[in-house]
Amino acid sequence: MERNNWKRIVIKCGSALIAPEKNGCSSHYLLSIAHFILRCREKGIEVVLVSSGSVAAGAHLFAEQERTLPIKKAMAAAGQTEMIATWDKLFDFATAQILLTHADLRDRERYVSVRTTIDKLVESGILPIVNENDTITTDKLKVGDNDNLSAMVAAACDADALIICSDVDGLYDKNPHKHDDAKLLDSITHIDQSIYDMAGGAVSDVGTGGMKTKIQAAEKAVSHGIDTFIINGFTELSFNQLLAGNNPGTHFKPHAAPMNEHQHWMTHTSNAQGELVVDDDFDSALTEEGEELTGASIIEVNGQFNVGDTVLVRKDDGTKLAKAKSNYSSCLLNFIAEQPDKKFADDFQDTTGPILSVKNIAILEKQ
């Protein structure tokens, strides 16, 4: 495999690597990763590190046995400083902390701000260390796992490769911890349900993600044209093989025709705040390039959203068609949809503009 063209990579490290003994941070497994990052930088490859572990790092500081949500948030607050300090002492160059919520990524202006900040850090020779801000996240704000966060970060910073560290060598056709005859999949060119069916639950009891979230992350990354690897992060051999140009785990190959940046953000990062249920005429209009999409075919409006929010467009039978930026609020769209005369929608839009426009639509694979 060709590595010489990598200009920027994102490497994701999980909680089991950070705090394997559940007694604070340990550099035992991190030394190999730090050495890999150093050698990449010596080769002129820019690196962004996505690191889980704040809750696991801070858990030993609390006497409570029951991990309620407030306790976990407190663990994250205390453990984050220990985790960053542990990483920082492994390098002889500057590091920077970036704490994100999903709200930072799904808002277009803040998403661009994240990308700009990462660009400036790596251009200045500083290693960005990214983590979800577990202290302030809520169900509505969280990504939930750093596998998917790493893919969003890789897309945001236009990385060439995403390397996800696991506790196994890669994706197997069955759980290698339970089946001696499990076979490692060397490379994957297409992610479908059969690939997801091979994923079991999380093996580590200190992490939040399992193989399923790693496949989800790979799906996000490869659709943006990003080489993605799941490797064993507990052995230095994995990193040596990557540097030698070999595949130490499972290589998810990028799409030959990746999504453009805005379409990828709309599809994989921006959360739909509501739904527009449309008829078959609207479905046909989606395929007509250059057409402005109107609201005459709207059957129903679900949820509450504002102008500029992302909405899911689907058919009455549940088929998902697209995600799009709405130029109208849900309140106004409900008013339009309730009018008995469909010509009202066309006349209204002639004055105020289209409900959805082509440049702000990401057409989905029908499912």
mmCIF file of C-alpha atoms in Angstrom:
data_model
loop_
_atom_site.group_PDB
_atom_site.id
_atom_site.type_symbol
_atom_site.label_atom_id
_atom_site.label_comp_id
_atom_site.label_asym_id
_atom_site.label_seq_id
_atom_site.Cartn_x
_atom_site.Cartn_y
_atom_site.Cartn_z
ATOM 1 C CA MET A 1 0.000 0.000 0.000
ATOM 2 C CA GLU A 2 1.149 3.516 -0.829
ATOM 3 C CA ARG A 3 1.787 5.729 2.193
ATOM 4 C CA ASN A 4 3.902 8.468 0.675
ATOM 5 C CA ASN A 5 0.872 10.565 -0.242
ATOM 6 C CA TRP A 6 -0.428 10.889 3.309
ATOM 7 C CA LYS A 7 -0.297 14.523 4.341
ATOM 8 C CA ARG A 8 -2.577 14.379 7.365
ATOM 9 C CA ILE A 9 -3.889 11.508 9.472
ATOM 10 C CA VAL A 10 -6.245 11.134 12.420
ATOM 11 C CA ILE A 11 -5.518 8.425 14.977
ATOM 12 C CA LYS A 12 -8.158 7.378 17.510
ATOM 13 C CA CYS A 13 -7.184 5.908 20.876
ATOM 14 C CA GLY A 14 -9.753 4.407 23.257
ATOM 15 C CA SER A 15 -10.240 4.288 27.014
ATOM 16 C CA ALA A 16 -8.792 0.780 27.401
ATOM 17 C CA LEU A 17 -5.450 2.067 26.117
ATOM 18 C CA ILE A 18 -5.557 5.143 28.350
ATOM 19 C CA ALA A 19 -6.546 3.522 31.653
ATOM 20 C CA PRO A 20 -6.232 -0.255 31.229
ATOM 21 C CA GLU A 21 -6.154 -0.987 34.975
ATOM 22 C CA LYS A 22 -8.988 1.447 35.786
ATOM 23 C CA ASN A 23 -6.652 3.160 38.236
ATOM 24 C CA GLY A 24 -5.884 6.378 36.416
ATOM 25 C CA CYS A 25 -3.857 6.902 33.261
ATOM 26 C CA SER A 26 -1.010 4.635 32.258
ATOM 27 C CA SER A 27 1.616 5.264 29.584
ATOM 28 C CA HIS A 28 2.177 1.518 29.105
ATOM 29 C CA TYR A 29 0.320 1.255 25.778
ATOM 30 C CA LEU A 30 0.562 4.931 24.890
ATOM 31 C CA LEU A 31 4.332 4.898 24.342
ATOM 32 C CA SER A 32 3.955 2.995 21.062
ATOM 33 C CA ILE A 33 1.296 5.396 19.846
ATOM 34 C CA ALA A 34 3.377 8.414 20.845
ATOM 35 C CA HIS A 35 6.392 6.970 19.020
ATOM 36 C CA PHE A 36 4.242 6.385 15.936
ATOM 37 C CA ILE A 37 3.006 9.990 16.041
ATOM 38 C CA LEU A 38 6.591 11.240 16.385
ATOM 39 C CA ARG A 39 7.802 9.185 13.428
ATOM 40 C CA CYS A 40 4.881 10.361 11.302
ATOM 41 C CA ARG A 41 5.725 13.974 12.059
ATOM 42 C CA GLU A 42 9.370 13.299 11.158
ATOM 43 C CA LYS A 43 8.121 12.102 7.770
ATOM 44 C CA GLY A 44 6.174 15.330 7.299
ATOM 45 C CA ILE A 45 2.779 13.765 8.053
ATOM 46 C CA GLU A 46 0.488 15.973 10.106
ATOM 47 C CA VAL A 47 -1.287 14.160 12.956
ATOM 48 C CA VAL A 48 -4.510 14.793 14.844
ATOM 49 C CA LEU A 49 -5.138 12.607 17.909
ATOM 50 C CA VAL A 50 -8.663 11.732 19.037
ATOM 51 C CA SER A 51 -8.418 10.336 22.540
ATOM 52 C CA SER A 52 -11.142 8.854 24.727
ATOM 53 C CA GLY A 53 -10.457 8.168 28.363
ATOM 54 C CA SER A 54 -11.467 11.088 30.563
ATOM 55 C CA VAL A 55 -14.111 9.105 32.471
ATOM 56 C CA ALA A 56 -11.853 6.058 32.802
ATOM 57 C CA ALA A 57 -8.944 8.261 33.890
ATOM 58 C CA GLY A 58 -10.961 9.989 36.605
ATOM 59 C CA ALA A 59 -12.931 7.009 37.914
ATOM 60 C CA HIS A 60 -10.418 6.108 40.631
ATOM 61 C CA LEU A 61 -10.837 9.520 42.257
ATOM 62 C CA PHE A 62 -14.440 8.835 43.280
ATOM 63 C CA ALA A 63 -15.664 6.526 46.015
ATOM 64 C CA GLU A 64 -19.170 6.063 44.609
ATOM 65 C CA GLN A 65 -19.737 2.620 43.154
ATOM 66 C CA GLU A 66 -22.867 3.495 41.180
ATOM 67 C CA ARG A 67 -21.950 5.435 38.061
ATOM 68 C CA THR A 68 -24.814 7.868 37.808
ATOM 69 C CA LEU A 69 -24.706 10.462 35.052
ATOM 70 C CA PRO A 70 -23.577 13.302 37.388
ATOM 71 C CA ILE A 71 -20.788 11.080 38.738
ATOM 72 C CA LYS A 72 -19.612 10.199 35.218
ATOM 73 C CA LYS A 73 -19.574 13.885 34.288
ATOM 74 C CA ALA A 74 -17.501 14.636 37.379
ATOM 75 C CA MET A 75 -15.149 11.761 36.520
ATOM 76 C CA ALA A 76 -14.734 13.220 33.035
ATOM 77 C CA ALA A 77 -13.938 16.669 34.409
ATOM 78 C CA ALA A 78 -11.287 15.311 36.784
ATOM 79 C CA GLY A 79 -9.906 12.712 34.396
ATOM 80 C CA GLN A 80 -9.539 15.028 31.409
ATOM 81 C CA THR A 81 -6.677 16.976 32.967
ATOM 82 C CA GLU A 82 -4.881 13.756 33.947
ATOM 83 C CA MET A 83 -5.333 12.325 30.452
ATOM 84 C CA ILE A 84 -4.010 15.430 28.696
ATOM 85 C CA ALA A 85 -1.081 15.615 31.119
ATOM 86 C CA THR A 86 -0.241 11.973 30.387
ATOM 87 C CA TRP A 87 -0.188 12.568 26.646
ATOM 88 C CA ASP A 88 1.686 15.846 26.997
ATOM 89 C CA LYS A 89 4.590 14.320 28.904
ATOM 90 C CA LEU A 90 5.140 11.773 26.109
ATOM 91 C CA PHE A 91 6.035 14.472 23.577
ATOM 92 C CA ASP A 92 8.779 17.057 23.307
ATOM 93 C CA PHE A 93 6.531 19.379 21.289
ATOM 94 C CA ALA A 94 3.404 21.328 22.174
ATOM 95 C CA THR A 95 -0.041 19.759 22.401
ATOM 96 C CA ALA A 96 -3.475 21.376 22.418
ATOM 97 C CA GLN A 97 -6.772 20.267 23.912
ATOM 98 C CA ILE A 98 -9.985 20.441 21.856
ATOM 99 C CA LEU A 99 -13.225 19.410 23.600
ATOM 100 C CA LEU A 100 -16.263 19.030 21.357
ATOM 101 C CA THR A 101 -19.941 18.200 21.506
ATOM 102 C CA HIS A 102 -22.045 17.127 18.569
ATOM 103 C CA ALA A 103 -23.621 20.575 18.626
ATOM 104 C CA ASP A 104 -20.210 21.992 17.651
ATOM 105 C CA LEU A 105 -20.093 19.744 14.597
ATOM 106 C CA ARG A 106 -23.681 19.805 13.388
ATOM 107 C CA ASP A 107 -23.756 23.609 13.349
ATOM 108 C CA ARG A 108 -22.131 24.612 10.067
ATOM 109 C CA GLU A 109 -20.447 27.781 11.348
ATOM 110 C CA ARG A 110 -18.956 26.023 14.385
ATOM 111 C CA TYR A 111 -17.944 23.035 12.233
ATOM 112 C CA VAL A 112 -15.916 25.323 9.980
ATOM 113 C CA SER A 113 -14.432 26.959 13.084
ATOM 114 C CA VAL A 114 -13.279 23.544 14.362
ATOM 115 C CA ARG A 115 -11.634 22.837 11.022
ATOM 116 C CA THR A 116 -9.886 26.219 10.966
ATOM 117 C CA THR A 117 -8.560 25.762 14.502
ATOM 118 C CA ILE A 118 -7.161 22.294 13.723
ATOM 119 C CA ASP A 119 -5.542 23.645 10.556
ATOM 120 C CA LYS A 120 -3.794 26.422 12.456
ATOM 121 C CA LEU A 121 -2.583 24.074 15.187
ATOM 122 C CA VAL A 122 -1.014 21.510 12.857
ATOM 123 C CA GLU A 123 0.465 24.251 10.684
ATOM 124 C CA SER A 124 2.180 25.534 13.841
ATOM 125 C CA GLY A 125 3.570 22.104 14.718
ATOM 126 C CA ILE A 126 1.157 21.613 17.628
ATOM 127 C CA LEU A 127 -0.576 18.255 18.160
ATOM 128 C CA PRO A 128 -4.370 18.646 18.544
ATOM 129 C CA ILE A 129 -5.826 16.186 21.060
ATOM 130 C CA VAL A 130 -9.583 15.925 20.578
ATOM 131 C CA ASN A 131 -12.146 14.418 22.928
ATOM 132 C CA GLU A 132 -15.877 14.648 23.402
ATOM 133 C CA ASN A 133 -16.757 17.103 26.165
ATOM 134 C CA ASP A 134 -18.389 14.534 28.441
ATOM 135 C CA THR A 135 -18.711 17.025 31.281
ATOM 136 C CA ILE A 136 -21.376 19.113 29.527
ATOM 137 C CA THR A 137 -22.887 16.776 26.939
ATOM 138 C CA THR A 138 -26.528 15.752 27.068
ATOM 139 C CA ASP A 139 -28.410 13.157 25.029
ATOM 140 C CA LYS A 140 -29.208 15.854 22.468
ATOM 141 C CA LEU A 141 -25.635 17.134 22.278
ATOM 142 C CA LYS A 142 -23.454 14.032 22.398
ATOM 143 C CA VAL A 143 -21.871 11.982 19.658
ATOM 144 C CA GLY A 144 -21.735 9.118 22.156
ATOM 145 C CA ASP A 145 -18.503 7.430 21.123
ATOM 146 C CA ASN A 146 -15.129 8.621 19.904
ATOM 147 C CA ASP A 147 -15.012 6.230 16.949
ATOM 148 C CA ASN A 148 -17.697 8.236 15.157
ATOM 149 C CA LEU A 149 -16.239 11.467 16.527
ATOM 150 C CA SER A 150 -12.872 10.585 14.978
ATOM 151 C CA ALA A 151 -14.506 10.107 11.572
ATOM 152 C CA MET A 152 -16.258 13.469 11.847
ATOM 153 C CA VAL A 153 -12.972 15.106 12.840
ATOM 154 C CA ALA A 154 -11.148 13.359 9.975
ATOM 155 C CA ALA A 155 -13.700 14.724 7.513
ATOM 156 C CA ALA A 156 -13.646 18.185 9.079
ATOM 157 C CA CYS A 157 -9.864 18.484 8.866
ATOM 158 C CA ASP A 158 -9.675 16.811 5.425
ATOM 159 C CA ALA A 159 -7.454 13.947 6.570
ATOM 160 C CA ASP A 160 -6.037 11.383 4.157
ATOM 161 C CA ALA A 161 -6.267 8.476 6.610
ATOM 162 C CA LEU A 162 -8.107 7.500 9.781
ATOM 163 C CA ILE A 163 -6.480 4.931 12.075
ATOM 164 C CA ILE A 164 -8.772 3.450 14.732
ATOM 165 C CA CYS A 165 -7.046 1.537 17.511
ATOM 166 C CA SER A 166 -8.854 -1.523 18.831
ATOM 167 C CA ASP A 167 -8.122 -4.416 21.207
ATOM 168 C CA VAL A 168 -8.072 -6.887 18.296
ATOM 169 C CA ASP A 169 -6.165 -6.920 15.019
ATOM 170 C CA GLY A 170 -9.118 -5.673 12.971
ATOM 171 C CA LEU A 171 -12.541 -6.826 11.825
ATOM 172 C CA TYR A 172 -13.082 -10.577 11.947
ATOM 173 C CA ASP A 173 -15.881 -12.597 10.387
ATOM 174 C CA LYS A 174 -16.848 -13.557 13.955
ATOM 175 C CA ASN A 175 -15.782 -12.582 17.477
ATOM 176 C CA PRO A 176 -12.144 -13.748 17.872
ATOM 177 C CA HIS A 177 -12.492 -13.746 21.665
ATOM 178 C CA LYS A 178 -15.141 -16.465 21.398
ATOM 179 C CA HIS A 179 -14.277 -18.331 18.200
ATOM 180 C CA ASP A 180 -10.844 -19.826 17.527
ATOM 181 C CA ASP A 181 -11.615 -20.127 13.803
ATOM 182 C CA ALA A 182 -12.407 -16.425 13.356
ATOM 183 C CA LYS A 183 -10.775 -14.966 10.238
ATOM 184 C CA LEU A 184 -9.386 -11.453 9.946
ATOM 185 C CA LEU A 185 -10.748 -9.467 7.005
ATOM 186 C CA ASP A 186 -7.765 -7.842 5.314
ATOM 187 C CA SER A 187 -9.600 -5.258 3.228
ATOM 188 C CA ILE A 188 -13.170 -4.104 2.665
ATOM 189 C CA THR A 189 -14.330 -2.166 -0.372
ATOM 190 C CA HIS A 190 -18.049 -1.911 0.409
ATOM 191 C CA ILE A 191 -19.782 -1.605 3.784
ATOM 192 C CA ASP A 192 -23.229 -3.199 3.887
ATOM 193 C CA GLN A 193 -25.380 -5.010 6.433
ATOM 194 C CA SER A 194 -23.292 -8.171 6.128
ATOM 195 C CA ILE A 195 -20.276 -6.225 7.417
ATOM 196 C CA TYR A 196 -22.254 -4.868 10.359
ATOM 197 C CA ASP A 197 -23.486 -8.382 11.154
ATOM 198 C CA MET A 198 -19.883 -9.391 11.873
ATOM 199 C CA ALA A 199 -19.550 -6.778 14.626
ATOM 200 C CA GLY A 200 -20.104 -7.832 18.217
ATOM 201 C CA GLY A 201 -20.441 -5.660 21.318
ATOM 202 C CA ALA A 202 -17.697 -3.805 23.134
ATOM 203 C CA VAL A 203 -15.102 -6.189 24.595
ATOM 204 C CA SER A 204 -13.532 -3.631 26.915
ATOM 205 C CA ASP A 205 -15.509 -2.733 30.044
ATOM 206 C CA VAL A 206 -14.027 0.767 30.224
ATOM 207 C CA GLY A 207 -14.999 1.961 26.741
ATOM 208 C CA THR A 208 -18.283 3.015 25.127
ATOM 209 C CA GLY A 209 -17.717 1.768 21.600
ATOM 210 C CA GLY A 210 -17.427 -1.684 20.076
ATOM 211 C CA MET A 211 -16.702 -2.936 16.579
ATOM 212 C CA LYS A 212 -20.066 -1.620 15.358
ATOM 213 C CA THR A 213 -19.139 1.994 16.086
ATOM 214 C CA LYS A 214 -15.786 1.451 14.376
ATOM 215 C CA ILE A 215 -17.566 0.262 11.231
ATOM 216 C CA GLN A 216 -19.892 3.270 11.439
ATOM 217 C CA ALA A 217 -16.831 5.495 11.639
ATOM 218 C CA ALA A 218 -15.235 3.731 8.685
ATOM 219 C CA GLU A 219 -18.407 4.208 6.638
ATOM 220 C CA LYS A 220 -18.367 7.930 7.361
ATOM 221 C CA ALA A 221 -14.671 8.263 6.552
ATOM 222 C CA VAL A 222 -14.463 6.254 3.323
ATOM 223 C CA SER A 223 -17.428 8.153 1.849
ATOM 224 C CA HIS A 224 -15.232 11.251 2.209
ATOM 225 C CA GLY A 225 -12.340 9.527 0.421
ATOM 226 C CA ILE A 226 -10.397 8.762 3.612
ATOM 227 C CA ASP A 227 -8.348 5.551 3.945
ATOM 228 C CA THR A 228 -9.519 3.887 7.158
ATOM 229 C CA PHE A 229 -7.803 1.212 9.242
ATOM 230 C CA ILE A 230 -8.853 -0.752 12.303
ATOM 231 C CA ILE A 231 -5.700 -2.010 13.986
ATOM 232 C CA ASN A 232 -4.582 -3.520 17.272
ATOM 233 C CA GLY A 233 -3.478 -0.543 19.372
ATOM 234 C CA PHE A 234 -2.010 -2.703 22.114
ATOM 235 C CA THR A 235 0.998 -3.831 20.078
ATOM 236 C CA GLU A 236 3.833 -1.750 18.643
ATOM 237 C CA LEU A 237 4.005 -4.074 15.646
ATOM 238 C CA SER A 238 0.798 -2.548 14.252
ATOM 239 C CA PHE A 239 2.353 0.900 14.055
ATOM 240 C CA ASN A 240 5.645 -0.374 12.666
ATOM 241 C CA GLN A 241 3.770 -2.129 9.874
ATOM 242 C CA LEU A 242 1.814 1.013 9.032
ATOM 243 C CA LEU A 243 5.029 3.009 8.789
ATOM 244 C CA ALA A 244 6.518 0.289 6.554
ATOM 245 C CA GLY A 245 3.566 0.610 4.188
ATOM 246 C CA ASN A 246 1.877 -2.618 5.232
ATOM 247 C CA ASN A 247 -1.657 -3.279 6.423
ATOM 248 C CA PRO A 248 -1.595 -4.573 10.023
ATOM 249 C CA GLY A 249 -5.358 -4.946 10.391
ATOM 250 C CA THR A 250 -8.456 -4.235 8.321
ATOM 251 C CA HIS A 251 -8.257 -1.631 5.588
ATOM 252 C CA PHE A 252 -11.506 0.033 4.545
ATOM 253 C CA LYS A 253 -10.840 1.409 1.096
ATOM 254 C CA PRO A 254 -12.112 4.909 0.271
ATOM 255 C CA HIS A 255 -14.816 5.535 -2.290
ATOM 256 C CA ALA A 256 -13.508 6.177 -5.768
ATOM 257 C CA ALA A 257 -15.956 9.082 -6.098
ATOM 258 C CA PRO A 258 -16.247 10.543 -2.581
ATOM 259 C CA MET A 259 -18.927 13.000 -1.505
ATOM 260 C CA ASN A 260 -18.076 16.653 -1.659
ATOM 261 C CA GLU A 261 -17.357 18.284 1.678
ATOM 262 C CA HIS A 262 -20.729 19.980 2.192
ATOM 263 C CA GLN A 263 -22.752 16.918 1.151
ATOM 264 C CA HIS A 264 -20.711 14.731 3.496
ATOM 265 C CA TRP A 265 -21.298 17.101 6.405
ATOM 266 C CA MET A 266 -25.026 17.184 5.667
ATOM 267 C CA THR A 267 -25.246 13.381 5.413
ATOM 268 C CA HIS A 268 -22.986 12.192 8.213
ATOM 269 C CA THR A 269 -22.615 15.035 10.722
ATOM 270 C CA SER A 270 -25.626 17.341 10.667
ATOM 271 C CA ASN A 271 -28.563 15.915 12.658
ATOM 272 C CA ALA A 272 -32.076 16.237 11.262
ATOM 273 C CA GLN A 273 -34.208 18.396 13.550
ATOM 274 C CA GLY A 274 -37.471 17.378 11.863
ATOM 275 C CA GLU A 275 -39.045 15.605 8.900
ATOM 276 C CA LEU A 276 -40.806 16.510 5.687
ATOM 277 C CA VAL A 277 -43.053 13.740 4.362
ATOM 278 C CA VAL A 278 -43.484 14.136 0.597
ATOM 279 C CA ASP A 279 -45.286 12.437 -2.298
ATOM 280 C CA ASP A 280 -43.800 10.631 -5.301
ATOM 281 C CA ASP A 281 -43.600 13.802 -7.389
ATOM 282 C CA PHE A 282 -41.095 15.227 -4.935
ATOM 283 C CA ASP A 283 -39.086 11.989 -5.115
ATOM 284 C CA SER A 284 -38.783 12.363 -8.902
ATOM 285 C CA ALA A 285 -37.764 16.023 -8.610
ATOM 286 C CA LEU A 286 -34.768 15.089 -6.469
ATOM 287 C CA THR A 287 -33.041 13.503 -9.449
ATOM 288 C CA GLU A 288 -33.426 16.558 -11.674
ATOM 289 C CA GLU A 289 -30.130 18.427 -11.352
ATOM 290 C CA GLY A 290 -30.446 22.172 -11.131
ATOM 291 C CA GLU A 291 -34.138 22.129 -10.208
ATOM 292 C CA GLU A 292 -35.232 24.127 -7.201
ATOM 293 C CA LEU A 293 -37.258 21.855 -4.943
ATOM 294 C CA THR A 294 -40.643 23.234 -3.909
ATOM 295 C CA GLY A 295 -43.080 22.340 -1.151
ATOM 296 C CA ALA A 296 -46.202 21.618 -3.200
ATOM 297 C CA SER A 297 -45.697 17.908 -2.627
ATOM 298 C CA ILE A 298 -45.400 18.111 1.158
ATOM 299 C CA ILE A 299 -47.851 15.755 2.861
ATOM 300 C CA GLU A 300 -46.820 16.222 6.483
ATOM 301 C CA VAL A 301 -44.359 18.139 8.659
ATOM 302 C CA ASN A 302 -42.963 16.424 11.763
ATOM 303 C CA GLY A 303 -40.991 18.038 14.574
ATOM 304 C CA GLN A 304 -40.127 21.625 15.352
ATOM 305 C CA PHE A 305 -37.283 23.348 13.519
ATOM 306 C CA ASN A 306 -36.142 26.791 12.499
ATOM 307 C CA VAL A 307 -34.939 28.353 9.288
ATOM 308 C CA GLY A 308 -31.521 26.885 8.443
ATOM 309 C CA ASP A 309 -32.008 23.638 10.384
ATOM 310 C CA THR A 310 -31.407 20.279 8.732
ATOM 311 C CA VAL A 311 -34.486 18.157 8.022
ATOM 312 C CA LEU A 312 -35.017 14.616 6.796
ATOM 313 C CA VAL A 313 -37.065 14.277 3.615
ATOM 314 C CA ARG A 314 -38.917 10.965 3.334
ATOM 315 C CA LYS A 315 -41.834 9.369 1.531
ATOM 316 C CA ASP A 316 -45.076 8.401 3.208
ATOM 317 C CA ASP A 317 -43.997 4.748 3.193
ATOM 318 C CA GLY A 318 -40.948 5.610 5.332
ATOM 319 C CA THR A 319 -38.353 5.612 2.533
ATOM 320 C CA LYS A 320 -35.613 8.139 3.383
ATOM 321 C CA LEU A 321 -34.810 10.352 0.393
ATOM 322 C CA ALA A 322 -32.546 13.172 1.518
ATOM 323 C CA LYS A 323 -31.310 15.472 4.246
ATOM 324 C CA ALA A 324 -31.624 19.150 3.495
ATOM 325 C CA LYS A 325 -31.359 22.628 4.898
ATOM 326 C CA SER A 326 -34.828 24.089 5.322
ATOM 327 C CA ASN A 327 -35.365 27.650 4.178
ATOM 328 C CA TYR A 328 -38.608 27.792 6.175
ATOM 329 C CA SER A 329 -39.550 27.046 9.781
ATOM 330 C CA SER A 330 -41.721 24.064 10.716
ATOM 331 C CA CYS A 331 -44.487 26.467 11.752
ATOM 332 C CA LEU A 332 -44.664 28.038 8.302
ATOM 333 C CA LEU A 333 -44.323 24.697 6.500
ATOM 334 C CA ASN A 334 -47.198 23.291 8.546
ATOM 335 C CA PHE A 335 -49.307 26.228 7.428
ATOM 336 C CA ILE A 336 -48.414 25.614 3.782
ATOM 337 C CA ALA A 337 -49.027 21.856 4.017
ATOM 338 C CA GLU A 338 -52.491 22.406 5.519
ATOM 339 C CA GLN A 339 -53.716 24.530 2.599
ATOM 340 C CA PRO A 340 -56.276 22.656 0.470
ATOM 341 C CA ASP A 341 -55.123 24.381 -2.704
ATOM 342 C CA LYS A 342 -51.648 23.096 -3.630
ATOM 343 C CA LYS A 343 -51.203 26.076 -5.953
ATOM 344 C CA PHE A 344 -50.889 28.169 -2.785
ATOM 345 C CA ALA A 345 -47.443 26.688 -2.100
ATOM 346 C CA ASP A 346 -46.189 27.547 -5.583
ATOM 347 C CA ASP A 347 -47.561 31.084 -5.424
ATOM 348 C CA PHE A 348 -46.085 31.586 -1.947
ATOM 349 C CA GLN A 349 -42.655 30.379 -3.021
ATOM 350 C CA ASP A 350 -42.690 32.588 -6.116
ATOM 351 C CA THR A 351 -42.581 35.465 -3.651
ATOM 352 C CA THR A 352 -40.440 34.117 -0.823
ATOM 353 C CA GLY A 353 -38.183 31.531 -2.508
ATOM 354 C CA PRO A 354 -37.965 27.719 -2.500
ATOM 355 C CA ILE A 355 -38.448 25.626 0.608
ATOM 356 C CA LEU A 356 -35.386 23.530 -0.223
ATOM 357 C CA SER A 357 -32.660 24.276 -2.731
ATOM 358 C CA VAL A 358 -30.431 21.822 -4.592
ATOM 359 C CA LYS A 359 -27.142 23.183 -3.249
ATOM 360 C CA ASN A 360 -28.247 22.384 0.309
ATOM 361 C CA ILE A 361 -29.520 18.837 -0.257
ATOM 362 C CA ALA A 362 -27.749 15.523 0.317
ATOM 363 C CA ILE A 363 -29.581 12.698 -1.447
ATOM 364 C CA LEU A 364 -29.527 9.492 0.594
ATOM 365 C CA GLU A 365 -29.409 5.894 -0.525
ATOM 366 C CA LYS A 366 -33.042 4.862 -0.340
ATOM 367 C CA GLN A 367 -33.623 2.742 2.752
#
